[in-house]
Each structure stands twice: as structure tokens, then as C-alpha cells.
Short mmCIF file of C-alpha atoms in Angstrom, two decimals:
data_model
loop_
_atom_site.label_atom_id
_atom_site.label_comp_id
_atom_site.label_asym_id
_atom_site.label_seq_id
_atom_site.Cartn_x
_atom_site.Cartn_y
_atom_site.Cartn_z
CA UNK A 1 95.14 81.52 122.17
CA UNK A 2 93.64 80.08 125.33
CA UNK A 3 91.62 76.87 124.73
CA UNK A 4 88.25 76.68 125.84
CA UNK A 5 87.63 75.82 129.66
CA UNK A 6 86.37 72.10 130.35
CA UNK A 7 83.08 73.95 132.61
CA UNK A 8 79.51 74.71 130.87
CA UNK A 9 79.36 77.14 133.47
CA UNK A 10 78.64 80.98 133.52
CA UNK A 11 79.30 81.44 137.53
CA UNK A 12 77.62 85.71 138.33
CA UNK A 13 80.97 86.73 138.59
CA UNK A 14 81.65 85.88 135.33
CA UNK A 15 79.21 87.65 133.88
CA UNK A 16 80.72 91.48 136.46
CA UNK A 17 84.38 90.97 134.38
CA UNK A 18 82.11 90.72 131.62
CA UNK A 19 80.88 94.20 132.35
CA UNK A 20 83.58 95.79 134.18
CA UNK A 21 85.19 94.82 130.02
CA UNK A 22 82.92 96.26 127.61
CA UNK A 23 82.94 99.30 130.36
CA UNK A 24 86.74 99.36 128.69
CA UNK A 25 85.28 101.12 125.85
CA UNK A 26 84.53 104.67 126.13
CA UNK A 27 86.47 107.76 125.56
CA UNK A 28 89.26 106.13 124.39
CA UNK A 29 91.80 106.84 122.35
CA UNK A 30 94.35 105.57 119.04
CA UNK A 31 97.21 105.91 117.74
CA UNK A 32 97.32 104.44 114.02
CA UNK A 33 100.73 103.07 112.50
CA UNK A 34 101.07 101.09 116.37
CA UNK A 35 100.33 97.77 115.21
CA UNK A 36 99.45 97.08 112.34
CA UNK A 37 100.96 94.73 110.85
CA UNK A 38 102.85 92.18 114.20
CA UNK A 39 101.23 89.38 114.35
CA UNK A 40 98.13 87.45 112.38
CA UNK A 41 96.47 86.40 115.53
CA UNK A 42 96.82 89.38 117.24
CA UNK A 43 95.07 91.33 113.31
CA UNK A 44 92.00 88.79 114.41
CA UNK A 45 91.68 89.91 117.50
CA UNK A 46 92.11 93.52 117.10
CA UNK A 47 95.48 93.30 118.44
CA UNK A 48 93.82 93.20 121.98
CA UNK A 49 95.60 89.81 123.44
CA UNK A 50 98.02 91.69 125.91
CA UNK A 51 96.46 88.99 128.83
CA UNK A 52 96.09 86.47 125.98
CA UNK A 53 99.60 86.85 124.25
CA UNK A 54 99.66 84.37 120.33
CA UNK A 55 102.45 82.38 121.18
CA UNK A 56 105.95 83.04 120.10
CA UNK A 57 104.88 86.60 119.53
CA UNK A 58 104.61 86.65 123.22
CA UNK A 59 108.03 88.93 122.31
CA UNK A 60 106.31 91.88 121.17
CA UNK A 61 102.05 92.05 122.73
CA UNK A 62 103.84 90.31 126.21
CA UNK A 63 106.98 88.57 126.31
CA UNK A 64 104.79 87.31 129.80
CA UNK A 65 103.49 84.92 127.89
CA UNK A 66 106.29 82.87 126.19
CA UNK A 67 106.64 81.33 129.41
CA UNK A 68 102.91 79.71 128.96
CA UNK A 69 105.02 77.01 125.79
CA UNK A 70 106.50 74.42 126.74
CA UNK A 71 109.07 72.34 124.60
CA UNK A 72 110.34 73.45 121.12
CA UNK A 73 108.64 75.72 118.80
CA UNK A 74 108.98 77.52 115.23
CA UNK A 75 106.50 80.45 113.85
CA UNK A 76 106.96 81.73 110.01
CA UNK A 77 104.46 84.35 109.23
CA UNK A 78 103.24 85.79 105.81
CA UNK A 79 101.39 89.39 105.14
CA UNK A 80 100.79 91.08 102.78
CA UNK A 81 98.94 95.26 102.42
CA UNK A 82 98.12 97.63 100.42
CA UNK A 83 97.11 101.19 101.54
CA UNK A 84 94.86 104.01 99.25
CA UNK A 85 95.31 107.50 100.07
CA UNK A 86 92.48 109.30 97.36
CA UNK A 87 92.91 113.07 97.47
CA UNK A 88 90.81 115.84 96.10
CA UNK A 89 91.78 119.65 95.94
CA UNK A 90 89.05 122.65 95.36
CA UNK A 91 91.08 126.10 95.48
CA UNK A 92 88.84 128.98 98.10
CA UNK A 93 86.78 130.97 96.33
CA UNK A 94 88.84 133.70 97.80
CA UNK A 95 91.81 132.28 96.85
CA UNK A 96 94.27 135.17 95.75
CA UNK A 97 98.54 134.51 96.30
CA UNK A 98 100.37 137.77 95.99
CA UNK A 99 97.69 138.30 92.77
CA UNK A 100 97.48 135.68 91.33
CA UNK A 101 94.43 133.15 91.67
CA UNK A 102 93.86 129.80 89.51
CA UNK A 103 95.70 127.38 90.38
CA UNK A 104 96.46 124.39 88.59
CA UNK A 105 95.50 121.95 91.31
CA UNK A 106 91.71 123.18 91.19
CA UNK A 107 89.32 121.00 91.44
CA UNK A 108 91.68 117.96 91.08
CA UNK A 109 92.42 114.74 92.90
CA UNK A 110 95.22 112.03 93.26
CA UNK A 111 96.48 109.83 91.61
CA UNK A 112 97.11 105.54 92.35
CA UNK A 113 100.08 104.54 95.29
CA UNK A 114 101.69 102.27 96.09
CA UNK A 115 104.06 100.44 97.99
CA UNK A 116 107.99 99.75 98.79
CA UNK A 117 110.16 97.64 101.60
CA UNK A 118 113.14 99.05 102.64
CA UNK A 119 115.57 96.91 102.42
CA UNK A 120 117.79 96.18 105.59
CA UNK A 121 121.42 97.62 103.97
CA UNK A 122 120.51 98.02 100.22
CA UNK A 123 118.01 100.95 101.14
CA UNK A 124 114.49 100.33 97.99
CA UNK A 125 113.53 99.43 95.12
CA UNK A 126 113.12 100.71 92.00
CA UNK A 127 110.22 98.52 91.95
CA UNK A 128 107.09 99.36 93.20
CA UNK A 129 104.02 96.77 93.83
CA UNK A 130 100.19 97.65 95.07
CA UNK A 131 101.22 95.70 97.88
CA UNK A 132 103.46 95.46 99.83
CA UNK A 133 104.74 91.40 101.00
CA UNK A 134 106.85 90.96 104.21
CA UNK A 135 107.19 86.86 106.14
CA UNK A 136 108.28 86.65 109.10
CA UNK A 137 109.94 83.96 112.04
CA UNK A 138 110.37 83.18 115.15
CA UNK A 139 111.66 81.04 117.77
CA UNK A 140 111.21 78.84 121.04
CA UNK A 141 112.78 76.94 123.72
CA UNK A 142 111.99 75.26 127.26
CA UNK A 143 114.19 72.82 128.37
CA UNK A 144 111.58 70.35 129.96
CA UNK A 145 110.83 71.58 134.18
CA UNK A 146 112.19 74.41 133.48
CA UNK A 147 110.28 77.42 133.50
CA UNK A 148 112.68 79.52 131.68
CA UNK A 149 111.69 79.70 127.92
CA UNK A 150 113.71 81.55 125.32
CA UNK A 151 113.17 83.49 121.93
CA UNK A 152 112.99 85.55 119.15
CA UNK A 153 111.08 86.84 116.73
CA UNK A 154 111.98 88.70 113.71
CA UNK A 155 109.01 90.90 112.67
CA UNK A 156 107.93 94.65 111.47
CA UNK A 157 106.53 96.37 114.18
CA UNK A 158 105.91 99.88 112.23
CA UNK A 159 105.79 99.93 108.90
CA UNK A 160 103.59 103.05 106.48
CA UNK A 161 105.26 103.44 102.90
CA UNK A 162 103.57 105.26 100.40
CA UNK A 163 104.30 106.31 97.02
CA UNK A 164 102.81 108.68 94.07
CA UNK A 165 105.89 108.76 91.39
CA UNK A 166 103.41 107.13 89.18
CA UNK A 167 102.65 109.85 87.43
CA UNK A 168 104.82 112.42 87.97
CA UNK A 169 101.54 115.33 88.31
CA UNK A 170 99.79 113.84 90.88
CA UNK A 171 98.56 116.78 92.22
CA UNK A 172 99.28 115.47 95.85
CA UNK A 173 103.23 115.84 95.16
CA UNK A 174 104.08 118.18 96.78
CA UNK A 175 103.32 116.87 99.80
CA UNK A 176 104.96 113.48 99.84
CA UNK A 177 105.86 111.69 96.36
CA UNK A 178 107.25 109.14 98.67
CA UNK A 179 107.43 108.84 101.56
CA UNK A 180 108.32 105.21 103.89
CA UNK A 181 109.02 105.12 107.17
CA UNK A 182 109.58 101.29 108.77
CA UNK A 183 111.08 99.41 111.53
CA UNK A 184 112.04 95.63 111.58
CA UNK A 185 113.06 94.05 114.61
CA UNK A 186 116.80 91.53 112.88
CA UNK A 187 116.57 89.96 116.73
CA UNK A 188 114.12 90.81 119.79
CA UNK A 189 115.75 88.41 122.39
CA UNK A 190 113.74 87.18 124.91
CA UNK A 191 113.52 85.12 128.65
CA UNK A 192 110.44 84.43 129.78
CA UNK A 193 109.84 83.04 133.92
CA UNK A 194 106.76 81.21 135.57
CA UNK A 195 106.62 81.83 138.73
CA UNK A 196 103.62 79.57 139.28
CA UNK A 197 100.96 78.37 137.94
CA UNK A 198 98.53 81.73 137.39
CA UNK A 199 101.81 84.00 137.55
CA UNK A 200 104.39 84.69 134.18
CA UNK A 201 106.17 87.38 133.57
CA UNK A 202 108.93 88.23 130.99
CA UNK A 203 110.85 90.14 129.11
CA UNK A 204 112.73 91.41 124.98
CA UNK A 205 114.97 93.60 124.21
CA UNK A 206 113.13 93.94 120.29
CA UNK A 207 116.42 95.10 118.70
CA UNK A 208 114.93 96.65 115.15
CA UNK A 209 116.72 98.61 111.46
CA UNK A 210 114.96 101.65 111.11
CA UNK A 211 113.50 103.23 107.75
CA UNK A 212 113.44 106.97 107.51
CA UNK A 213 112.86 108.71 103.94
CA UNK A 214 110.55 111.24 102.02
CA UNK A 215 110.68 112.29 98.36
CA UNK A 216 108.90 115.33 97.67
CA UNK A 217 108.29 117.99 94.98
CA UNK A 218 108.46 121.43 96.83
CA UNK A 219 106.56 124.70 96.27
CA UNK A 220 105.21 127.79 97.69
CA UNK A 221 102.86 129.53 97.09
CA UNK A 222 103.45 132.46 99.68
CA UNK A 223 101.77 136.01 98.78
CA UNK A 224 105.48 137.80 99.41
CA UNK A 225 106.01 135.67 95.62
CA UNK A 226 103.25 135.97 94.55
CA UNK A 227 103.29 139.63 94.88
CA UNK A 228 107.37 139.57 93.84
CA UNK A 229 106.02 137.13 90.18
CA UNK A 230 103.25 139.63 89.76
CA UNK A 231 105.78 143.09 90.11
CA UNK A 232 107.21 140.82 87.24
CA UNK A 233 104.96 140.98 85.30
CA UNK A 234 104.66 144.10 85.72
CA UNK A 235 108.43 145.72 85.09
CA UNK A 236 108.72 142.83 82.51
CA UNK A 237 105.53 141.21 80.82
CA UNK A 238 106.99 138.37 77.93
CA UNK A 239 109.27 138.51 80.95
CA UNK A 240 112.80 140.51 79.63
CA UNK A 241 114.63 142.04 81.53
CA UNK A 242 114.85 146.14 80.41
CA UNK A 243 118.09 148.88 81.14
CA UNK A 244 115.85 150.26 84.15
CA UNK A 245 115.92 146.52 86.11
CA UNK A 246 119.32 146.44 85.53
CA UNK A 247 119.50 149.51 86.72
CA UNK A 248 116.85 148.87 89.74
CA UNK A 249 117.30 145.66 91.72
CA UNK A 250 117.23 143.13 88.40
CA UNK A 251 112.70 141.79 89.19
CA UNK A 252 113.62 140.17 85.09
CA UNK A 253 117.15 140.22 84.35
CA UNK A 254 117.06 136.29 84.93
CA UNK A 255 114.49 136.12 81.85
CA UNK A 256 111.22 134.17 81.32
CA UNK A 257 113.45 131.20 83.54
CA UNK A 258 113.04 133.14 86.53
CA UNK A 259 109.31 134.65 86.32
CA UNK A 260 107.93 133.97 89.97
CA UNK A 261 104.95 131.67 89.39
CA UNK A 262 103.52 130.31 93.34
CA UNK A 263 101.81 127.74 92.49
CA UNK A 264 105.20 127.08 90.19
CA UNK A 265 107.33 123.48 91.22
CA UNK A 266 110.17 125.11 92.56
CA UNK A 267 112.49 122.08 93.23
CA UNK A 268 112.38 118.54 95.45
CA UNK A 269 113.53 117.48 97.94
CA UNK A 270 114.96 113.97 98.83
CA UNK A 271 115.75 112.52 102.48
CA UNK A 272 117.02 108.71 103.13
CA UNK A 273 117.96 108.04 106.75
CA UNK A 274 118.24 104.77 109.20
CA UNK A 275 119.60 103.49 111.37
CA UNK A 276 120.54 100.01 111.76
CA UNK A 277 120.24 98.84 115.36
CA UNK A 278 118.18 100.51 117.41
CA UNK A 279 117.13 99.02 120.42
CA UNK A 280 113.81 99.04 123.39
CA UNK A 281 113.27 96.89 125.67
CA UNK A 282 109.88 94.67 126.62
CA UNK A 283 108.18 93.82 129.84
CA UNK A 284 105.28 91.88 130.43
CA UNK A 285 103.45 90.21 133.91
CA UNK A 286 100.53 87.62 133.13
CA UNK A 287 98.29 86.75 135.53
CA UNK A 288 95.27 84.00 135.10
CA UNK A 289 93.96 82.90 138.04
CA UNK A 290 91.01 81.11 136.71
CA UNK A 291 91.10 78.57 133.42
CA UNK A 292 88.14 81.27 132.68
CA UNK A 293 90.09 85.05 133.65
CA UNK A 294 93.07 86.84 133.37
CA UNK A 295 94.64 89.53 133.23
CA UNK A 296 98.06 91.13 131.58
CA UNK A 297 100.17 94.24 131.21
CA UNK A 298 102.87 96.07 128.91
CA UNK A 299 105.74 98.27 128.58
CA UNK A 300 106.96 98.73 125.29
CA UNK A 301 109.69 100.32 126.14
CA UNK A 302 110.44 104.35 123.43
CA UNK A 303 113.65 104.95 122.20
CA UNK A 304 114.92 107.99 120.54
CA UNK A 305 117.20 107.68 118.04
CA UNK A 306 119.63 109.28 116.01
CA UNK A 307 119.38 108.42 112.24
CA UNK A 308 121.79 109.68 109.97
CA UNK A 309 122.12 109.08 106.51
CA UNK A 310 121.76 111.91 103.21
CA UNK A 311 119.50 114.04 101.18
CA UNK A 312 119.38 116.13 98.25
CA UNK A 313 117.99 119.38 95.98
CA UNK A 314 116.95 119.40 93.47
CA UNK A 315 116.21 122.33 92.62
CA UNK A 316 114.07 123.92 89.43
CA UNK A 317 115.19 127.23 87.27
CA UNK A 318 113.12 129.25 88.01
CA UNK A 319 114.04 130.01 91.74
CA UNK A 320 117.75 129.76 90.76
CA UNK A 321 117.42 132.51 87.40
CA UNK A 322 115.73 135.07 89.87
CA UNK A 323 118.39 135.20 92.29
CA UNK A 324 121.39 135.34 89.77
CA UNK A 325 118.82 137.49 87.37
CA UNK A 326 118.88 140.11 90.96
CA UNK A 327 122.44 139.41 91.76
CA UNK A 328 122.77 140.58 88.07
CA UNK A 329 122.23 143.89 88.87
CA UNK A 330 122.94 147.45 90.43
CA UNK A 331 120.81 147.36 92.90
CA UNK A 332 120.44 143.90 94.17
CA UNK A 333 122.73 142.35 95.62
CA UNK A 334 122.51 145.20 97.86
CA UNK A 335 118.50 143.98 98.36
CA UNK A 336 120.08 140.06 98.39
CA UNK A 337 122.41 140.67 101.47
CA UNK A 338 120.72 142.28 102.99
CA UNK A 339 117.43 140.35 103.13
CA UNK A 340 120.02 137.05 103.73
CA UNK A 341 119.42 136.33 100.58
CA UNK A 342 122.39 133.93 98.70
CA UNK A 343 123.71 135.33 95.30
CA UNK A 344 123.48 131.69 93.74
CA UNK A 345 120.93 128.40 94.32
CA UNK A 346 123.28 125.36 92.25
CA UNK A 347 121.03 123.06 90.29
CA UNK A 348 121.61 120.33 93.44
CA UNK A 349 123.35 120.15 95.84
CA UNK A 350 122.87 116.89 98.28
CA UNK A 351 125.06 115.96 101.30
CA UNK A 352 125.07 114.07 104.64
CA UNK A 353 122.43 114.69 106.85
CA UNK A 354 120.85 113.69 110.92
CA UNK A 355 118.04 113.48 112.75
CA UNK A 356 117.02 112.89 116.20
CA UNK A 357 113.25 111.09 115.46
CA UNK A 358 112.53 109.52 118.46
CA UNK A 359 109.65 106.42 118.92
CA UNK A 360 107.15 106.02 120.95
CA UNK A 361 107.02 104.66 124.70
CA UNK A 362 103.13 102.43 124.54
CA UNK A 363 101.67 100.76 127.79
CA UNK A 364 98.62 99.21 127.55
CA UNK A 365 96.57 96.01 129.76
CA UNK A 366 94.04 93.48 128.75
CA UNK A 367 90.98 91.49 130.41
CA UNK A 368 90.05 87.41 129.44
CA UNK A 369 87.52 87.04 130.21
CA UNK A 370 85.87 83.12 128.77
CA UNK A 371 82.06 83.49 128.77
CA UNK A 372 81.58 79.48 128.14
CA UNK A 373 83.12 77.06 126.84
CA UNK A 374 83.10 78.33 123.54
CA UNK A 375 82.70 81.82 123.52
CA UNK A 376 85.85 84.41 124.81
CA UNK A 377 85.62 87.87 124.95
CA UNK A 378 89.40 89.91 124.61
CA UNK A 379 89.32 93.75 125.51
CA UNK A 380 92.72 95.93 125.98
CA UNK A 381 93.23 99.05 126.40
CA UNK A 382 96.68 101.33 125.73
CA UNK A 383 98.32 105.00 126.23
CA UNK A 384 101.38 106.15 123.70
CA UNK A 385 103.04 109.28 124.55
CA UNK A 386 103.15 109.74 120.03
CA UNK A 387 103.47 114.17 122.12
CA UNK A 388 107.41 113.47 122.05
CA UNK A 389 106.77 114.00 117.99
CA UNK A 390 105.80 117.45 118.32
CA UNK A 391 108.76 119.02 116.50
CA UNK A 392 111.20 117.64 114.50
CA UNK A 393 114.42 118.71 112.74
CA UNK A 394 116.61 117.51 110.27
CA UNK A 395 120.41 119.06 111.15
CA UNK A 396 121.97 119.48 107.16
CA UNK A 397 126.08 119.38 106.86
CA UNK A 398 126.26 122.41 105.34
CA UNK A 399 124.45 125.13 104.84
CA UNK A 400 121.06 124.66 102.47
CA UNK A 401 121.64 127.92 99.83
CA UNK A 402 117.12 126.65 98.68
CA UNK A 403 116.66 126.92 102.51
CA UNK A 404 118.56 130.14 102.46
CA UNK A 405 115.17 132.09 100.38
CA UNK A 406 113.78 131.35 103.85
CA UNK A 407 115.26 134.05 105.43
CA UNK A 408 112.59 137.25 104.54
CA UNK A 409 110.53 134.77 106.56
CA UNK A 410 112.56 134.12 110.04
CA UNK A 411 114.01 130.98 109.32
CA UNK A 412 117.71 132.37 110.45
CA UNK A 413 119.32 128.20 109.56
CA UNK A 414 119.60 126.96 107.26
CA UNK A 415 121.31 124.37 107.59
CA UNK A 416 118.71 122.44 109.38
CA UNK A 417 114.87 122.25 108.47
CA UNK A 418 111.96 122.46 111.59
CA UNK A 419 108.98 120.58 110.74
CA UNK A 420 106.02 120.82 113.16
CA UNK A 421 104.72 117.43 114.24
CA UNK A 422 101.39 118.16 117.15
CA UNK A 423 101.50 114.80 117.30
CA UNK A 424 99.44 113.52 120.41
CA UNK A 425 99.89 111.10 123.15
CA UNK A 426 96.71 108.87 122.28
CA UNK A 427 94.63 106.17 124.40
CA UNK A 428 93.16 103.48 122.81
CA UNK A 429 91.33 100.67 123.22
CA UNK A 430 90.49 97.75 121.68
CA UNK A 431 88.22 94.67 121.38
CA UNK A 432 88.59 91.21 120.73
CA UNK A 433 86.37 87.42 120.54
CA UNK A 434 86.90 84.08 119.49
CA UNK A 435 84.38 81.76 118.86
CA UNK A 436 85.68 78.18 119.48
CA UNK A 437 83.63 76.08 117.23
CA UNK A 438 85.30 72.45 118.25
CA UNK A 439 88.30 72.16 119.74
CA UNK A 440 90.54 72.13 116.47
CA UNK A 441 88.47 75.14 114.49
CA UNK A 442 88.01 78.62 116.56
CA UNK A 443 86.84 81.95 114.70
CA UNK A 444 88.41 84.78 115.50
CA UNK A 445 86.67 88.82 114.96
CA UNK A 446 88.14 91.63 115.79
CA UNK A 447 87.66 95.49 116.18
CA UNK A 448 89.71 98.87 116.47
CA UNK A 449 88.81 102.26 116.34
CA UNK A 450 92.11 104.41 116.58
CA UNK A 451 91.72 107.87 117.11
CA UNK A 452 94.84 110.10 115.14
CA UNK A 453 98.01 111.18 117.44
CA UNK A 454 97.49 113.83 114.90
CA UNK A 455 95.34 117.20 115.47
CA UNK A 456 93.04 118.21 113.16
CA UNK A 457 95.60 121.21 112.19
CA UNK A 458 98.48 119.61 111.78
CA UNK A 459 97.47 117.03 109.17
CA UNK A 460 99.36 116.42 105.58
CA UNK A 461 100.16 113.56 102.91
CA UNK A 462 103.18 113.52 104.88
CA UNK A 463 101.52 111.62 107.22
CA UNK A 464 97.67 111.69 106.08
CA UNK A 465 96.76 109.12 109.56
CA UNK A 466 93.38 110.24 110.24
CA UNK A 467 90.44 108.59 112.93
CA UNK A 468 89.71 105.17 111.92
CA UNK A 469 87.96 101.36 112.36
CA UNK A 470 90.13 98.61 112.67
CA UNK A 471 88.03 95.52 111.65
CA UNK A 472 89.06 92.25 110.95
CA UNK A 473 88.38 89.00 110.65
CA UNK A 474 90.58 85.59 111.13
CA UNK A 475 90.67 81.22 112.38
CA UNK A 476 92.34 79.26 113.59
CA UNK A 477 92.97 75.46 113.23
CA UNK A 478 95.18 73.23 114.55
CA UNK A 479 96.56 70.09 113.50
CA UNK A 480 96.71 66.96 115.25
CA UNK A 481 100.49 66.80 114.87
CA UNK A 482 101.08 70.00 117.11
CA UNK A 483 101.06 72.74 114.37
CA UNK A 484 98.84 75.50 113.29
CA UNK A 485 97.51 77.39 111.37
CA UNK A 486 96.49 81.61 111.85
CA UNK A 487 94.64 82.76 108.91
CA UNK A 488 93.54 87.18 109.28
CA UNK A 489 92.21 90.00 106.79
CA UNK A 490 91.94 93.16 108.16
CA UNK A 491 90.31 96.79 106.86
CA UNK A 492 90.91 99.58 107.83
CA UNK A 493 89.12 103.49 106.56
CA UNK A 494 89.99 106.25 107.73
CA UNK A 495 88.28 110.09 106.39
CA UNK A 496 89.75 114.00 106.59
CA UNK A 497 87.95 117.16 104.96
CA UNK A 498 91.13 119.86 105.67
CA UNK A 499 88.88 123.71 104.89
CA UNK A 500 91.50 125.73 103.51
CA UNK A 501 93.33 127.87 106.63
CA UNK A 502 92.52 125.44 108.71
CA UNK A 503 96.19 123.48 108.65
CA UNK A 504 99.68 125.08 108.86
CA UNK A 505 101.03 122.00 107.79
CA UNK A 506 98.95 122.03 104.81
CA UNK A 507 96.30 125.54 103.38
CA UNK A 508 97.46 128.54 105.45
CA UNK A 509 98.26 131.76 103.85
CA UNK A 510 99.32 134.08 106.06
CA UNK A 511 102.56 135.90 105.13
CA UNK A 512 104.53 133.54 106.94
CA UNK A 513 103.83 130.80 106.61
CA UNK A 514 106.25 129.06 103.70
CA UNK A 515 107.57 125.77 105.75
CA UNK A 516 105.22 124.27 104.61
CA UNK A 517 101.93 124.30 102.97
CA UNK A 518 102.32 123.49 99.71
CA UNK A 519 98.05 123.81 99.21
CA UNK A 520 97.76 127.43 100.58
CA UNK A 521 94.10 128.40 100.64
CA UNK A 522 92.53 125.06 99.54
CA UNK A 523 89.87 122.93 100.84
CA UNK A 524 92.02 118.84 101.19
CA UNK A 525 89.82 116.18 101.50
CA UNK A 526 90.42 112.33 100.84
CA UNK A 527 90.85 109.14 103.23
CA UNK A 528 93.49 105.73 104.37
CA UNK A 529 92.86 102.37 103.03
CA UNK A 530 94.40 99.37 104.46
CA UNK A 531 93.36 96.50 102.99
CA UNK A 532 95.42 93.47 105.52
CA UNK A 533 96.00 89.86 104.95
CA UNK A 534 98.38 87.62 107.05
CA UNK A 535 98.83 84.37 107.53
CA UNK A 536 101.48 82.50 110.28
CA UNK A 537 101.60 78.72 110.80
CA UNK A 538 103.70 77.47 114.70
CA UNK A 539 104.41 74.33 114.96
CA UNK A 540 106.81 72.40 117.47
CA UNK A 541 110.43 70.69 116.24
#
């Protein structure tokens, strides 16, 4: 970050700038996952560094900042992050899913959450940790007397990891036993040009390995399925078929295993997708007319990436046996043909899949202001186009027999699954303060309130991202040989309370809400907590 200016004066124009900086705050919003684990220096300043880019890490935040570096420099960094997502489930007093009223998750809370890390070209290791540890590195080069500076960096630009597999009966398992989303930049060629002593421009091309993995238990607390289950109880209370049932629709032909219970697990679903070459572009401008004042602007391009990978549907005996019994009766095959149900459901069905998952573009502007030799204030405002995540479609290489069951509810295409996400574009503001205690030692404080890009009626436990507040503290120490160490600790927390039937990505109980409302007619409350610690060491070489 910028050292203190030589003057201790506080002219009126600095006061005017300070008032303008404070005016950035009202009414702004944020995308929760942006810039969470990219830079220890930026985190300490609440990610408000566009007008004061942090050395080699400028490659991500504002590549124009590279033009401030001289000689050859290297940065090594490491961060540790732990995510916790406790949830509590309470059934509505009037819950009635086709006659079923006792949901086993009622009154229960979700258990421990651990983290994982996708290793490029390998996958997700079986080992799980209470926190994830990720290293990073970067280099820059500026020839003596040259206006050009070049660099590259390896860093994690986005990540989300929730693993609930430790407890096999975790009530949150029906909306994500494992959720892994990450974007690891393994090459980011960058160039910056010093137009003048006050104006710098830069560009970088981050090339990322992106991964998207979901494993979830599946259940369908739907009123039609509940009604079928109640009919089975009336026709064959012990679960065994009768002659009349065999000569009609075969409701009980599947035996006790085929007795339908909408609260029971029906399947386990596993998606594993990746994109090994996913480039974007960052373009930045930095204007520093005074040593105590600077403005910065950066555009971070997005991408519509095609992910490829594999899927696995593991169907439990309940629906498999029910379908088998239906088609073993006299009139059941007629019902199955009319409703489009499959003739059978295999226990396992796997294959290849693709998905077009957009990475949103962002634009961010910032101001740096030195109030005195000892106090620096930074403020940024940004916009991220998360509205591209209106819905996500996963395309399978064949018809999935389990999804053919959904044709009865109007889902005609069983070779794909579409999830209504409903994300919205967001604006974010962030603030950072640096106190220069000595020429070598500085303390930093950051604050970033983040308005979620997910509306309250679109929340799910696959993406439990409510409004949050991020608070950070850090320090910088400079050595006599030109080296610099940065340490940061951050804490982010947000809570949510989703009343029953208010969110049709989670807990609606309408007749046609099959995909996907695993907690129908249930209040879901919880929180998202992220604890972060990071360190970096920069030195000339």
C-alpha cells in the first residue's frame, strides 16, 4: 500500500474529498462471494484497493498498479478459511403433504461442516478438513528505465465449499451434502504501462481452472406423492399387494419397499463438472495526481463457460419398487404410458454431462485519500452482473429414468435439469483504513457490508448466501532489504430466516413444486460464518 506523504497539512480540498468518500456508502449492495480469498492485503482493507492496488496482486484488483513496481519482485501467500453453516428446521403447524404430517427433520439442526479443495486435473480428495489451506505466488518484472511492467500470479479468485457428509443423517443433506465451487487462476499474464508520473494503465488475462461439484440426497415432499402413499396405506396397510390391486393399478405391487413416503430419501445425486481453460480479462486505470489522492477503475470481464463432467443417480428402493409394481399390474402400464413414467428405474444411472455456467463481469471504482501522514482512507464501489445466474441448466447425455417421473408435473425433458436461481445484479461498497504507525509498521482495518445477490425467496442450502458483514484487521511490516510481510484476519457472518412456503427453491408445498423443495412447509433458519486468516511475503530478487 502507499506510504505516507511528506506533508502533515490537511488542506480544505482533502476535507472535501473525505466527504465525497463518505458519500459512497448509502444504499449499496454486494455479491457475497466476490474477492473473498484473493489477497491478504486487500482483505485487510475491506477489498477497497482499486485506487491503491497492492503490488503484484494488482493483477487481479487493478492491473494498472503493476506500473508502480520497479525491478523484479516475487510474492508468496497463503490463506486459511473455514466456513460454518448451521441450520434449524421447524415444520409449519399446518403441514400436510398429501396426508403426511410428521416430517423427521422437524425440530432438528444440521451438523458439522467441513471444507474440501478441488485439485486441478485430479478432483476432490477424500480427506476433509475443518478449514482449507491454499497457497499462492506471483512475480513481476520492470526493466531499468522502462515504462512497462509485466507479471503473472497464481491465486484463488472465487471459492465456496460446504461438506456435510460427516453426519449421514444431517437434516441439511437433502439440499447439498457436498457443494464445491471454485475458480483457481493458474496463469495471469499481465502488462502495465506508465503513461506519465500520474497516469497508469494495465491489462491482465487470468486463465482459470474452474470446478463445480454437487452431491445431494434427494427427496420429494410433494402432495401428489403423499396422496399416493396414503392410498397405498388404505389399499394394502401391510405393504403387500392383493389380487384386486394386481388386476387394477398395482399401487402395492412393489411390496413394503415400494410404499411411498414423501419425507423419505428417494435418491442420491452426484454432479462433477470442470473447465480446465477458462480465460477472462481485467483492464485497469490508475490516476494519482497527488501523493495524497488517487482514483482507480477496473473492469473484470466475465465468461460463459462450458463445463463438462459426469453424473451419477443412485435411486433408492422406494421409487424403483413402486414403478416395478405399477408395471406388473393389469392397468398400471396404461397409467404409466399416459403420465410418461418410466417402465423401470435402474439403481444406478451414470454418464456424461455439460452445463453453461456464467462467470459474472464486474466493474469497480475506488478512491484513496491520505488525511494525514499517518491516516489513509480507501473507499470502493462496485457492480457485479449476477443476474446471469437467473437459471442453470444441466444437460445429460441420455434420458435419466428418475427424472422421467417428473413428467407428471410438467417437466417434459428428462435429459436435462433446470434450476431456477433468480440471482440479481448487485452493487457493493467497501471501506478500508491504514494507520502508518512508523515507516515500517502499519495497521489496517476493513469493513464491507455485503447485500446478497440471491433474493430472499430464491435462497437454498446449495447456496446459503445471505446478507453479510465482513470485518477485517491486518498489519504490514517492511524490512530494510525491501521485503514486506502482510498479515490479515477476517470474520464474516450473515443470518437468514425463511418462513415455510415463502421460497420455492426450498420450502414451498404447491402441487407442482417438485424440483426442488426438499423442506416443504418448513421454516428454515440458519447462518453463514466465514473465518479467514492470510499472510503474504513480497521481496525483490
